[in-house]
Coordinates of N, CA and C in Angstrom, one line a residue:
X1 N -7.6 -21.4 -13.2 CA -7.1 -22.4 -14.3 C -8.4 -23.3 -14.8
X2 N -9.4 -23.7 -13.9 CA -10.6 -24.3 -14.1 C -11.3 -23.4 -15.2
X3 N -11.2 -22.2 -15.2 CA -12.0 -21.4 -16.0 C -11.4 -21.2 -17.3
X4 N -10.2 -20.9 -17.5 CA -9.5 -20.5 -18.8 C -8.6 -21.7 -19.2
X5 N -8.3 -22.8 -18.5 CA -7.5 -23.8 -19.0 C -8.4 -24.7 -20.1
X6 N -7.6 -24.8 -21.3 CA -8.2 -25.5 -22.4 C -9.0 -24.6 -23.4
X7 N -9.3 -23.4 -22.9 CA -10.3 -22.5 -23.8 C -9.5 -21.8 -24.9
X8 N -10.2 -21.6 -26.0 CA -9.8 -20.9 -27.1 C -10.0 -19.5 -26.6
X9 N -9.2 -18.4 -27.1 CA -9.4 -17.0 -26.7 C -10.7 -16.6 -27.2
X10 N -11.1 -17.1 -28.5 CA -12.2 -16.7 -29.1 C -13.5 -17.3 -28.4
X11 N -13.4 -18.1 -27.5 CA -14.6 -18.6 -26.9 C -15.1 -17.9 -25.7
X12 N -14.3 -16.9 -25.3 CA -14.6 -16.1 -24.0 C -15.8 -15.2 -24.6
X13 N -16.7 -14.9 -23.4 CA -17.9 -14.3 -23.6 C -18.3 -13.5 -22.4
X14 N -19.2 -12.5 -22.4 CA -19.7 -12.0 -21.3 C -20.4 -13.0 -20.3
X15 N -21.1 -13.9 -21.0 CA -21.9 -14.9 -20.3 C -20.9 -15.8 -19.3
X16 N -19.7 -16.0 -20.0 CA -18.8 -17.0 -19.5 C -18.1 -16.4 -18.3
X17 N -18.0 -15.0 -18.4 CA -17.6 -14.4 -17.2 C -18.4 -14.2 -16.0
X18 N -19.7 -13.9 -16.4 CA -20.7 -13.9 -15.3 C -20.8 -15.3 -14.6
X19 N -20.7 -16.4 -15.4 CA -20.6 -17.7 -14.7 C -19.5 -17.9 -13.7
X20 N -18.3 -17.2 -14.3 CA -16.9 -17.4 -13.5 C -17.1 -16.7 -12.3
X21 N -17.9 -15.5 -12.2 CA -18.1 -14.6 -11.2 C -18.9 -15.4 -10.1
X22 N -20.0 -16.0 -10.5 CA -21.0 -16.8 -9.7 C -20.2 -17.9 -9.0
X23 N -19.4 -18.6 -9.8 CA -18.5 -19.9 -9.4 C -17.6 -19.3 -8.1
X24 N -17.0 -18.3 -8.5 CA -16.0 -17.6 -7.3 C -16.6 -17.2 -6.2
X25 N -17.9 -16.7 -6.4 CA -18.8 -16.4 -5.2 C -19.1 -17.5 -4.3
X26 N -19.4 -18.7 -5.1 CA -19.7 -19.8 -4.3 C -18.6 -20.4 -3.6
X27 N -17.3 -20.1 -4.1 CA -16.1 -20.6 -3.4 C -15.7 -19.7 -2.1
X28 N -16.4 -18.7 -2.0 CA -16.3 -17.9 -0.8 C -15.3 -16.8 -1.0
X29 N -14.9 -16.3 -2.4 CA -14.0 -15.4 -2.8 C -14.5 -13.9 -2.4
X30 N -13.7 -13.1 -2.0 CA -14.3 -11.7 -1.6 C -14.5 -11.0 -3.0
X31 N -15.6 -10.0 -3.2 CA -15.6 -9.3 -4.4 C -14.5 -8.5 -4.8
X32 N -13.9 -8.1 -3.9 CA -12.4 -7.4 -4.4 C -11.5 -8.4 -4.9
X33 N -11.4 -9.4 -4.5 CA -10.5 -10.6 -5.1 C -11.0 -10.9 -6.6
X34 N -12.5 -11.0 -6.8 CA -12.9 -11.4 -8.0 C -12.7 -10.4 -9.0
X35 N -13.0 -9.2 -8.5 CA -12.6 -7.8 -9.3 C -11.3 -7.8 -9.9
X36 N -10.3 -8.1 -9.2 CA -8.9 -8.1 -9.6 C -8.6 -9.1 -10.6
X37 N -9.2 -10.3 -10.4 CA -9.0 -11.2 -11.3 C -9.7 -11.0 -12.7
X38 N -10.9 -10.4 -12.6 CA -11.7 -10.0 -13.9 C -10.6 -8.8 -14.7
X39 N -10.1 -8.1 -13.7 CA -9.5 -6.8 -14.4 C -8.3 -7.4 -15.1
X40 N -7.4 -8.6 -14.6 CA -6.3 -9.0 -15.1 C -6.7 -9.4 -16.4
X41 N -8.0 -10.5 -16.5 CA -8.2 -10.8 -17.8 C -8.6 -9.9 -18.9
X42 N -9.2 -8.7 -18.4 CA -9.7 -7.8 -19.3 C -8.4 -6.8 -19.8
X43 N -7.3 -6.9 -19.0 CA -6.1 -6.4 -19.2 C -5.4 -7.0 -20.3
X44 N -5.3 -8.4 -20.2 CA -4.7 -9.2 -21.4 C -5.5 -9.0 -22.6
X45 N -6.7 -8.8 -22.6 CA -7.3 -8.8 -24.0 C -7.0 -7.5 -24.5
X46 N -7.0 -6.2 -23.7 CA -6.5 -5.1 -24.2 C -5.2 -5.1 -24.8
X47 N -4.4 -5.8 -24.0 CA -3.0 -5.8 -24.6 C -2.9 -6.3 -26.0
X48 N -3.7 -7.6 -26.0 CA -3.6 -8.4 -27.3 C -4.3 -7.6 -28.4
X49 N -5.1 -6.7 -28.1 CA -5.9 -5.7 -29.0 C -4.8 -4.7 -29.7
X50 N -3.9 -4.4 -29.0 CA -2.9 -3.4 -29.2 C -1.5 -4.1 -29.9
X51 N -1.8 -5.4 -30.0 CA -0.6 -6.2 -30.6 C 0.5 -6.3 -29.7
X52 N 0.3 -6.2 -28.4 CA 1.6 -6.2 -27.4 C 1.6 -7.7 -27.0
X53 N 0.8 -8.6 -27.2 CA 1.1 -10.1 -27.0 C 1.1 -10.8 -28.3
X54 N 1.6 -12.1 -28.2 CA 1.8 -12.8 -29.5 C 0.5 -13.3 -30.0
X55 N -0.6 -13.2 -29.2 CA -1.7 -13.4 -29.8 C -2.7 -12.2 -30.1
X56 N -3.3 -12.1 -31.3 CA -3.9 -11.0 -31.7 C -5.4 -11.3 -31.8
X57 N -6.2 -10.3 -31.3 CA -7.7 -10.5 -31.3 C -8.2 -9.1 -31.9
X58 N -9.6 -9.4 -32.5 CA -10.2 -8.1 -33.3 C -11.0 -7.3 -32.4
X59 N -11.3 -7.8 -31.1 CA -12.1 -7.1 -30.2 C -11.9 -7.8 -28.7
X60 N -12.3 -7.0 -27.9 CA -12.3 -7.5 -26.7 C -13.6 -8.2 -26.1
X61 N -13.6 -9.6 -26.0 CA -15.1 -10.2 -26.0 C -15.7 -10.0 -24.6
X62 N -14.9 -9.3 -23.5 CA -15.5 -9.2 -22.3 C -15.7 -7.8 -22.0
X63 N -15.5 -6.9 -23.0 CA -15.5 -5.4 -22.7 C -16.9 -5.1 -22.2
X64 N -17.1 -4.3 -21.3 CA -18.5 -3.9 -20.7 C -18.8 -4.9 -19.5
X65 N -17.9 -5.9 -19.0 CA -18.3 -6.8 -18.0 C -18.4 -5.8 -16.8
X66 N -19.5 -6.1 -15.9 CA -19.7 -5.3 -14.6 C -18.7 -6.0 -13.5
X67 N -18.3 -5.2 -12.9 CA -17.5 -5.6 -11.5 C -18.5 -5.7 -10.4
X68 N -18.2 -6.5 -9.4 CA -18.9 -6.6 -8.2 C -18.8 -5.5 -7.3
X69 N -19.9 -5.0 -6.7 CA -19.9 -3.9 -5.7 C -19.2 -4.5 -4.4
X70 N -18.1 -3.7 -4.0 CA -17.2 -4.0 -2.9 C -17.8 -3.1 -1.5
X71 N -18.2 -3.7 -0.7 CA -18.6 -3.1 0.6 C -17.5 -2.0 1.1
X72 N -18.0 -0.8 1.4 CA -17.0 0.1 2.1 C -16.8 -0.3 3.6
X73 N -15.5 -0.4 3.9 CA -15.0 -0.7 5.0 C -14.8 0.4 5.9
X74 N -15.0 0.4 7.1 CA -14.8 1.4 8.1 C -13.2 1.7 8.2
X75 N -13.1 3.0 8.0 CA -11.4 3.4 8.0 C -11.0 3.3 9.5
X76 N -9.9 2.6 9.5 CA -9.2 2.3 10.8 C -8.2 3.2 11.2
X77 N -8.1 3.9 12.3 CA -7.0 4.8 12.7 C -6.7 4.4 14.2
X78 N -5.2 4.6 14.3 CA -4.8 4.1 15.8 C -4.8 5.3 16.6
X79 N -5.4 5.0 17.8 CA -5.2 6.2 18.9 C -3.9 6.0 19.3
X80 N -3.6 7.3 20.0 CA -2.1 7.5 20.6 C -1.5 6.3 21.3
X81 N -2.4 5.7 22.1 CA -1.9 4.7 23.0 C -1.6 3.4 22.2
X82 N -2.6 3.4 21.2 CA -2.4 1.9 20.5 C -1.0 2.0 19.8
X83 N -0.6 3.2 19.2 CA 0.6 3.3 18.5 C 1.7 3.1 19.4
X84 N 1.7 3.6 20.6 CA 2.7 3.5 21.4 C 2.9 2.0 21.8
X85 N 1.9 1.2 21.9 CA 1.8 -0.1 22.4 C 2.5 -0.9 21.2
X86 N 2.0 -0.5 20.0 CA 2.6 -1.2 18.7 C 4.1 -1.0 18.5
X87 N 4.3 0.3 18.9 CA 5.9 0.8 18.8 C 6.6 -0.1 19.7
X88 N 6.4 -0.3 21.0 CA 7.1 -0.8 22.0 C 7.1 -2.3 21.8
X89 N 6.2 -2.8 21.0 CA 6.3 -4.3 20.6 C 7.0 -4.7 19.5
X90 N 7.4 -3.8 18.6 CA 8.2 -4.0 17.6 C 9.6 -4.4 17.8
X91 N 10.3 -4.9 16.8 CA 11.7 -5.1 17.1 C 12.4 -3.9 16.7
X92 N 13.6 -3.7 17.1 CA 14.5 -2.4 17.1 C 14.5 -2.0 15.8
X93 N 14.8 -2.8 14.9 CA 14.9 -2.6 13.4 C 13.7 -1.9 12.8
X94 N 12.4 -2.4 13.3 CA 11.3 -2.1 12.5 C 10.6 -0.9 13.1
X95 N 11.0 -0.5 14.3 CA 10.4 0.7 15.1 C 10.6 1.9 14.1
X96 N 11.7 2.3 13.4 CA 11.9 3.5 12.7 C 11.0 3.3 11.5
X97 N 10.6 2.2 11.0 CA 9.7 2.3 9.9 C 8.2 2.6 10.4
X98 N 7.7 2.0 11.4 CA 6.5 2.4 12.1 C 6.5 3.7 12.2
X99 N 7.5 4.4 12.8 CA 7.5 5.8 13.2 C 7.3 6.7 11.9
X100 N 8.2 6.4 10.9 CA 8.1 7.0 9.5 C 6.7 7.1 9.1
X101 N 6.0 5.7 9.1 CA 4.6 5.8 8.7 C 3.7 6.5 9.4
X102 N 4.0 6.4 10.7 CA 3.0 7.3 11.6 C 3.1 8.8 11.5
X103 N 4.2 9.2 11.3 CA 4.6 10.7 11.2 C 4.5 11.4 10.0
X104 N 4.6 10.6 8.8 CA 4.7 11.0 7.6 C 3.5 10.6 6.5
X105 N 2.8 9.6 7.1 CA 1.7 9.1 6.2 C 2.2 8.3 4.8
X106 N 3.6 8.2 4.6 CA 4.0 7.6 3.6 C 3.5 6.1 3.4
X107 N 3.2 5.7 2.0 CA 3.0 4.3 1.7 C 4.0 3.4 2.0
X108 N 3.6 2.1 2.0 CA 4.6 1.1 2.3 C 5.7 1.0 1.3
X109 N 5.1 1.1 0.1 CA 6.1 1.1 -1.2 C 7.0 2.1 -1.0
X110 N 6.6 3.4 -0.7 CA 7.3 4.6 -0.6 C 8.6 4.5 0.5
X111 N 8.1 4.0 1.5 CA 9.0 3.8 2.7 C 10.2 2.9 2.2
X112 N 9.8 1.7 1.7 CA 10.7 0.7 1.3 C 12.0 1.3 0.2
X113 N 11.3 2.1 -0.6 CA 12.2 2.6 -1.6 C 12.9 4.0 -1.2
X114 N 12.7 4.4 -0.1 CA 13.2 5.9 0.4 C 14.6 5.6 0.4
X115 N 15.5 6.6 -0.1 CA 16.9 6.8 -0.1 C 17.5 7.7 0.6
X116 N 18.7 7.6 1.1 CA 19.2 8.9 1.9 C 19.3 10.1 1.1
X117 N 19.5 10.1 -0.2 CA 19.7 11.1 -1.0 C 18.3 12.2 -1.1
X118 N 17.1 11.2 -0.7 CA 15.9 11.9 -0.8 C 15.6 12.6 0.5
X119 N 16.5 12.6 1.6 CA 16.4 13.3 2.7 C 17.1 14.6 2.9
X120 N 16.4 15.6 3.2 CA 17.2 16.9 3.4 C 17.1 17.3 4.9
X121 N 18.5 16.8 5.4 CA 18.6 17.0 7.1 C 18.7 18.6 7.3
X122 N 19.3 19.2 6.4 CA 19.5 20.7 6.6 C 18.3 21.4 6.7
X123 N 17.2 21.2 6.0 CA 15.9 21.9 6.1 C 14.8 21.0 6.6
X124 N 15.3 19.8 7.0 CA 14.2 19.0 7.7 C 13.0 18.5 6.7
X125 N 13.5 18.0 5.6 CA 12.4 17.4 4.6 C 12.6 16.1 4.1
X126 N 11.5 15.3 3.8 CA 11.7 14.2 3.0 C 11.1 14.3 1.7
X127 N 11.8 14.0 0.8 CA 11.3 14.3 -0.6 C 11.0 12.8 -1.4
X128 N 9.7 12.6 -1.4 CA 9.1 11.3 -1.9 C 9.2 11.2 -3.3
X129 N 10.1 10.8 -4.0 CA 10.3 10.7 -5.3 C 9.4 9.8 -6.0
X130 N 9.3 8.4 -5.8 CA 8.7 7.3 -6.2 C 7.3 7.2 -5.7
X131 N 6.3 7.6 -6.2 CA 4.9 7.8 -5.6 C 4.0 6.8 -6.5
X132 N 2.9 6.6 -5.7 CA 1.8 5.8 -6.5 C 1.2 6.5 -7.7
X133 N 0.9 7.9 -7.3 CA 0.2 8.6 -8.6 C 1.4 9.4 -9.5
X134 N 2.8 8.9 -9.1 CA 3.6 9.5 -10.2 C 4.0 11.0 -9.7
X135 N 3.5 11.6 -8.9 CA 3.7 13.1 -8.5 C 4.6 13.1 -7.2
X136 N 5.8 13.6 -7.3 CA 6.6 13.6 -6.3 C 6.0 14.7 -4.9
X137 N 6.3 14.4 -3.8 CA 5.8 15.4 -2.8 C 6.8 15.6 -1.8
X138 N 6.8 16.6 -0.9 CA 7.8 16.9 0.0 C 7.0 16.9 1.4
X139 N 7.7 16.3 2.4 CA 7.0 16.2 3.7 C 7.9 16.6 4.8
X140 N 7.7 17.5 5.6 CA 8.5 18.0 6.7 C 8.6 16.9 7.8
X141 N 9.8 16.7 8.2 CA 10.4 15.7 9.3 C 10.1 16.2 10.7
X142 N 9.2 15.6 11.3 CA 8.9 16.1 12.8 C 9.8 15.3 13.8
X143 N 9.9 15.8 15.0 CA 10.4 15.1 16.1 C 9.5 14.2 16.7
X144 N 9.8 12.7 17.1 CA 11.3 12.3 17.2 C 11.9 11.7 15.8
X145 N 11.1 11.6 14.7 CA 11.5 11.0 13.4 C 12.9 11.6 13.2
X146 N 13.1 13.0 13.3 CA 14.4 13.4 12.8 C 15.5 12.8 13.3
X147 N 15.5 12.7 14.9 CA 16.5 12.1 15.6 C 16.8 10.7 15.2
X148 N 15.6 10.1 14.9 CA 15.9 8.7 14.6 C 16.6 8.4 13.2
X149 N 16.2 9.2 12.4 CA 16.7 9.2 10.9 C 18.3 9.5 11.0
X150 N 18.6 10.7 11.8 CA 20.1 10.9 12.1 C 20.9 9.8 12.6
X151 N 20.3 9.0 13.5 CA 20.9 8.0 14.1 C 21.2 6.9 13.1
X152 N 20.2 6.6 12.3 CA 20.3 5.6 11.3 C 21.2 6.1 10.3
X153 N 21.3 7.2 10.0 CA 22.2 7.6 8.9 C 23.9 7.7 9.4
X154 N 24.3 7.7 10.6 CA 25.3 7.5 11.3 C 25.9 6.2 11.1
X155 N 24.9 5.2 11.0 CA 25.3 3.8 10.9 C 25.1 3.2 9.5
X156 N 24.6 4.1 8.6 CA 24.3 3.5 7.3 C 25.3 2.9 6.4
X157 N 25.3 1.8 5.8 CA 26.1 1.6 4.7 C 25.5 1.1 3.4
X158 N 24.2 1.7 3.4 CA 23.5 1.3 2.2 C 22.7 2.6 1.7
X159 N 22.3 2.6 0.4 CA 21.8 3.7 -0.2 C 20.2 3.9 0.3
X160 N 19.6 2.8 0.7 CA 18.4 2.8 1.1 C 18.2 3.2 2.7
X161 N 17.2 3.9 3.0 CA 17.2 4.4 4.6 C 16.8 3.2 5.4
X162 N 15.9 2.4 5.1 CA 15.3 1.3 5.9 C 15.8 0.0 5.2
X163 N 16.4 -0.9 6.3 CA 16.9 -2.1 5.8 C 16.4 -3.1 6.9
X164 N 16.5 -4.5 6.3 CA 16.2 -5.5 7.3 C 17.2 -5.9 8.2
X165 N 17.3 -6.5 9.3 CA 18.3 -6.9 10.4 C 19.4 -7.3 9.7
X166 N 19.5 -7.7 8.6 CA 20.8 -8.2 7.8 C 21.4 -7.1 7.0
X167 N 20.8 -5.9 7.1 CA 21.3 -4.9 6.4 C 20.8 -4.7 4.8
X168 N 19.9 -5.6 4.5 CA 19.4 -5.5 3.1 C 18.3 -4.8 2.9
X169 N 18.1 -4.0 1.7 CA 16.9 -3.1 1.5 C 15.7 -4.1 1.2
X170 N 14.6 -3.5 1.6 CA 13.2 -4.2 1.5 C 12.9 -4.3 0.0
X171 N 13.3 -5.1 -0.8 CA 13.2 -5.2 -2.2 C 11.7 -5.7 -2.5
X172 N 11.2 -6.5 -1.6 CA 9.8 -6.9 -1.9 C 8.9 -6.2 -0.8
X173 N 7.8 -5.8 -1.5 CA 6.7 -5.1 -0.7 C 6.2 -5.8 0.5
X174 N 6.3 -7.1 0.3 CA 5.8 -8.0 1.5 C 7.0 -8.5 2.4
X175 N 8.1 -8.0 2.2 CA 9.3 -8.5 2.9 C 9.4 -8.3 4.4
X176 N 8.5 -7.4 5.0 CA 8.5 -7.2 6.3 C 7.1 -7.6 6.9
X177 N 6.3 -8.4 6.2 CA 5.0 -8.9 6.7 C 5.1 -9.7 7.9
X178 N 6.2 -10.6 8.2 CA 6.4 -11.4 9.2 C 6.7 -10.4 10.4
X179 N 7.6 -9.4 10.1 CA 7.8 -8.5 11.3 C 6.7 -7.8 11.7
X180 N 5.9 -7.2 10.8 CA 4.7 -6.6 11.1 C 3.7 -7.4 11.9
X181 N 3.5 -8.7 11.5 CA 2.6 -9.6 12.0 C 2.9 -9.8 13.6
X182 N 4.2 -10.0 13.7 CA 4.6 -10.3 15.0 C 4.5 -9.2 15.8
X183 N 4.7 -7.9 15.6 CA 4.7 -6.8 16.4 C 3.3 -6.5 16.6
X184 N 2.4 -6.8 15.8 CA 0.9 -6.6 15.9 C 0.4 -7.7 16.9
X185 N 0.9 -8.9 16.8 CA 0.3 -9.9 17.8 C 0.8 -9.7 19.1
X186 N 2.1 -9.2 19.3 CA 2.7 -8.9 20.7 C 1.9 -7.8 21.4
X187 N 1.5 -6.9 20.5 CA 0.8 -5.6 21.1 C -0.5 -5.9 21.5
X188 N -1.2 -6.9 21.0 CA -2.7 -7.2 21.4 C -3.7 -6.2 20.6
X189 N -3.3 -5.5 19.7 CA -4.1 -4.8 18.8 C -4.8 -5.5 17.9
X190 N -6.0 -5.3 17.7 CA -6.8 -6.2 16.6 C -7.2 -5.4 15.5
X191 N -7.3 -6.2 14.3 CA -7.9 -5.4 13.2 C -7.1 -4.3 12.6
X192 N -5.8 -4.4 12.6 CA -5.0 -3.3 12.0 C -4.0 -3.8 10.9
X193 N -4.0 -2.7 9.9 CA -3.0 -3.1 8.8 C -1.9 -2.1 8.8
X194 N -0.8 -2.3 8.1 CA 0.1 -1.2 8.1 C -0.4 -0.2 7.6
X195 N -1.0 0.0 6.3 CA -1.8 1.1 5.7 C -2.6 1.9 6.6
X196 N -3.0 1.4 7.7 CA -3.9 2.1 8.6 C -3.1 3.1 9.4
X197 N -1.7 3.0 9.4 CA -0.8 4.0 10.0 C -0.9 5.3 9.0
X198 N -1.1 5.2 7.8 CA -1.3 6.4 6.9 C -2.7 6.9 7.1
X199 N -3.7 6.2 7.4 CA -5.0 6.7 7.7 C -4.9 7.4 9.1
X200 N -4.2 7.0 9.9 CA -4.0 7.8 11.1 C -3.2 9.1 11.0
X201 N -2.3 9.2 10.2 CA -1.5 10.3 10.0 C -2.6 11.4 9.3
X202 N -3.3 11.0 8.4 CA -4.2 11.9 7.6 C -5.4 12.4 8.7
X203 N -5.8 11.4 9.6 CA -6.8 11.8 10.6 C -6.1 12.7 11.6
X204 N -4.7 12.7 11.9 CA -4.2 13.3 13.0 C -4.0 14.9 12.3
X205 N -3.7 15.0 11.1 CA -3.6 16.2 10.5 C -5.1 17.1 10.3
X206 N -6.0 16.3 10.3 CA -7.3 16.9 10.1 C -7.9 17.4 11.5
X207 N -8.0 16.0 12.1 CA -8.5 16.3 13.6 C -7.6 17.1 14.7
X208 N -6.6 16.6 14.8 CA -5.4 17.0 15.8 C -4.9 18.5 15.4
X209 N -4.4 18.4 14.1 CA -3.6 19.7 13.6 C -4.5 20.8 12.9
X210 N -5.8 20.3 12.6 CA -6.9 21.3 12.0 C -6.3 21.9 10.7
X211 N -5.5 21.0 10.1 CA -4.9 21.4 8.6 C -6.1 21.5 7.6
X212 N -6.0 22.3 6.7 CA -7.1 22.3 5.7 C -6.7 21.1 4.7
X213 N -7.8 20.9 3.9 CA -7.9 19.7 3.0 C -6.6 19.7 2.0
X214 N -6.4 21.1 1.5 CA -5.3 21.1 0.4 C -4.1 20.8 0.9
X215 N -3.9 21.1 2.0 CA -2.5 20.8 2.8 C -2.4 19.2 2.9
X216 N -3.4 18.5 3.5 CA -3.6 17.4 3.8 C -3.3 16.3 2.5
X217 N -3.9 16.9 1.5 CA -3.7 16.3 0.2 C -2.3 16.4 -0.3
X218 N -1.8 17.5 -0.1 CA -0.5 17.6 -0.6 C 0.6 16.6 0.2
X219 N 0.3 16.7 1.5 CA 1.4 15.9 2.4 C 1.2 14.4 2.2
X220 N 0.0 14.0 2.0 CA -0.4 12.5 1.9 C -0.3 12.1 0.4
X221 N -0.2 12.9 -0.6 CA -0.3 12.5 -2.0 C -1.6 12.0 -2.6
X222 N -2.7 12.4 -1.9 CA -4.0 12.3 -2.6 C -4.3 13.2 -3.6
X223 N -4.9 12.9 -4.7 CA -5.2 13.7 -5.8 C -6.5 14.3 -5.6
X224 N -7.5 13.7 -4.9 CA -9.0 14.4 -4.7 C -9.3 13.9 -3.1
X225 N -10.3 14.7 -2.9 CA -10.7 14.9 -1.5 C -11.4 13.6 -1.0

């Protein structure tokens, strides 16, 4: 707000954005956070250019602004014993979600939106319809996930596969954040995100199963190597 508050949209400039980036860095904000903020501002101007907003502009005054370099972090994967420790530390209702992420590599949003109609128990496949890149994919269901899903199906009274303890679907992508944090704290495992289960799935396919990259990309939903 201190950057945009009271400003006329025509007063924005590349110099002003550079000053904003500098101020945010002084505040200790991470490069990735600053880039997201700049991206949102640039997006608003682009929408205004297309007439999608009530305000119209003739050009994007911050077009060409350079984003900050984001240091590449080391990819975190879980060892088998770490996952077992995490799994045993989780609540009973959260364990199926962890197992699904570990054995399918599905993204958090994909797991939250998974419906019973997307599971083929006869042939043993999960059809991921709503994906990040918009391209559906099919993943084989391995044991013991198959047994867990069958057990959940027998008690299901909701179209969504995974629900909270009160039986409601996870409509918010952050709705199970507290449950995840609790399981992680109890397990004693450090520096681990839910997304790292997806990294682990890919690593297990490449290192453990010796799958080729084309197969790994197809199962995990990656468009490039």
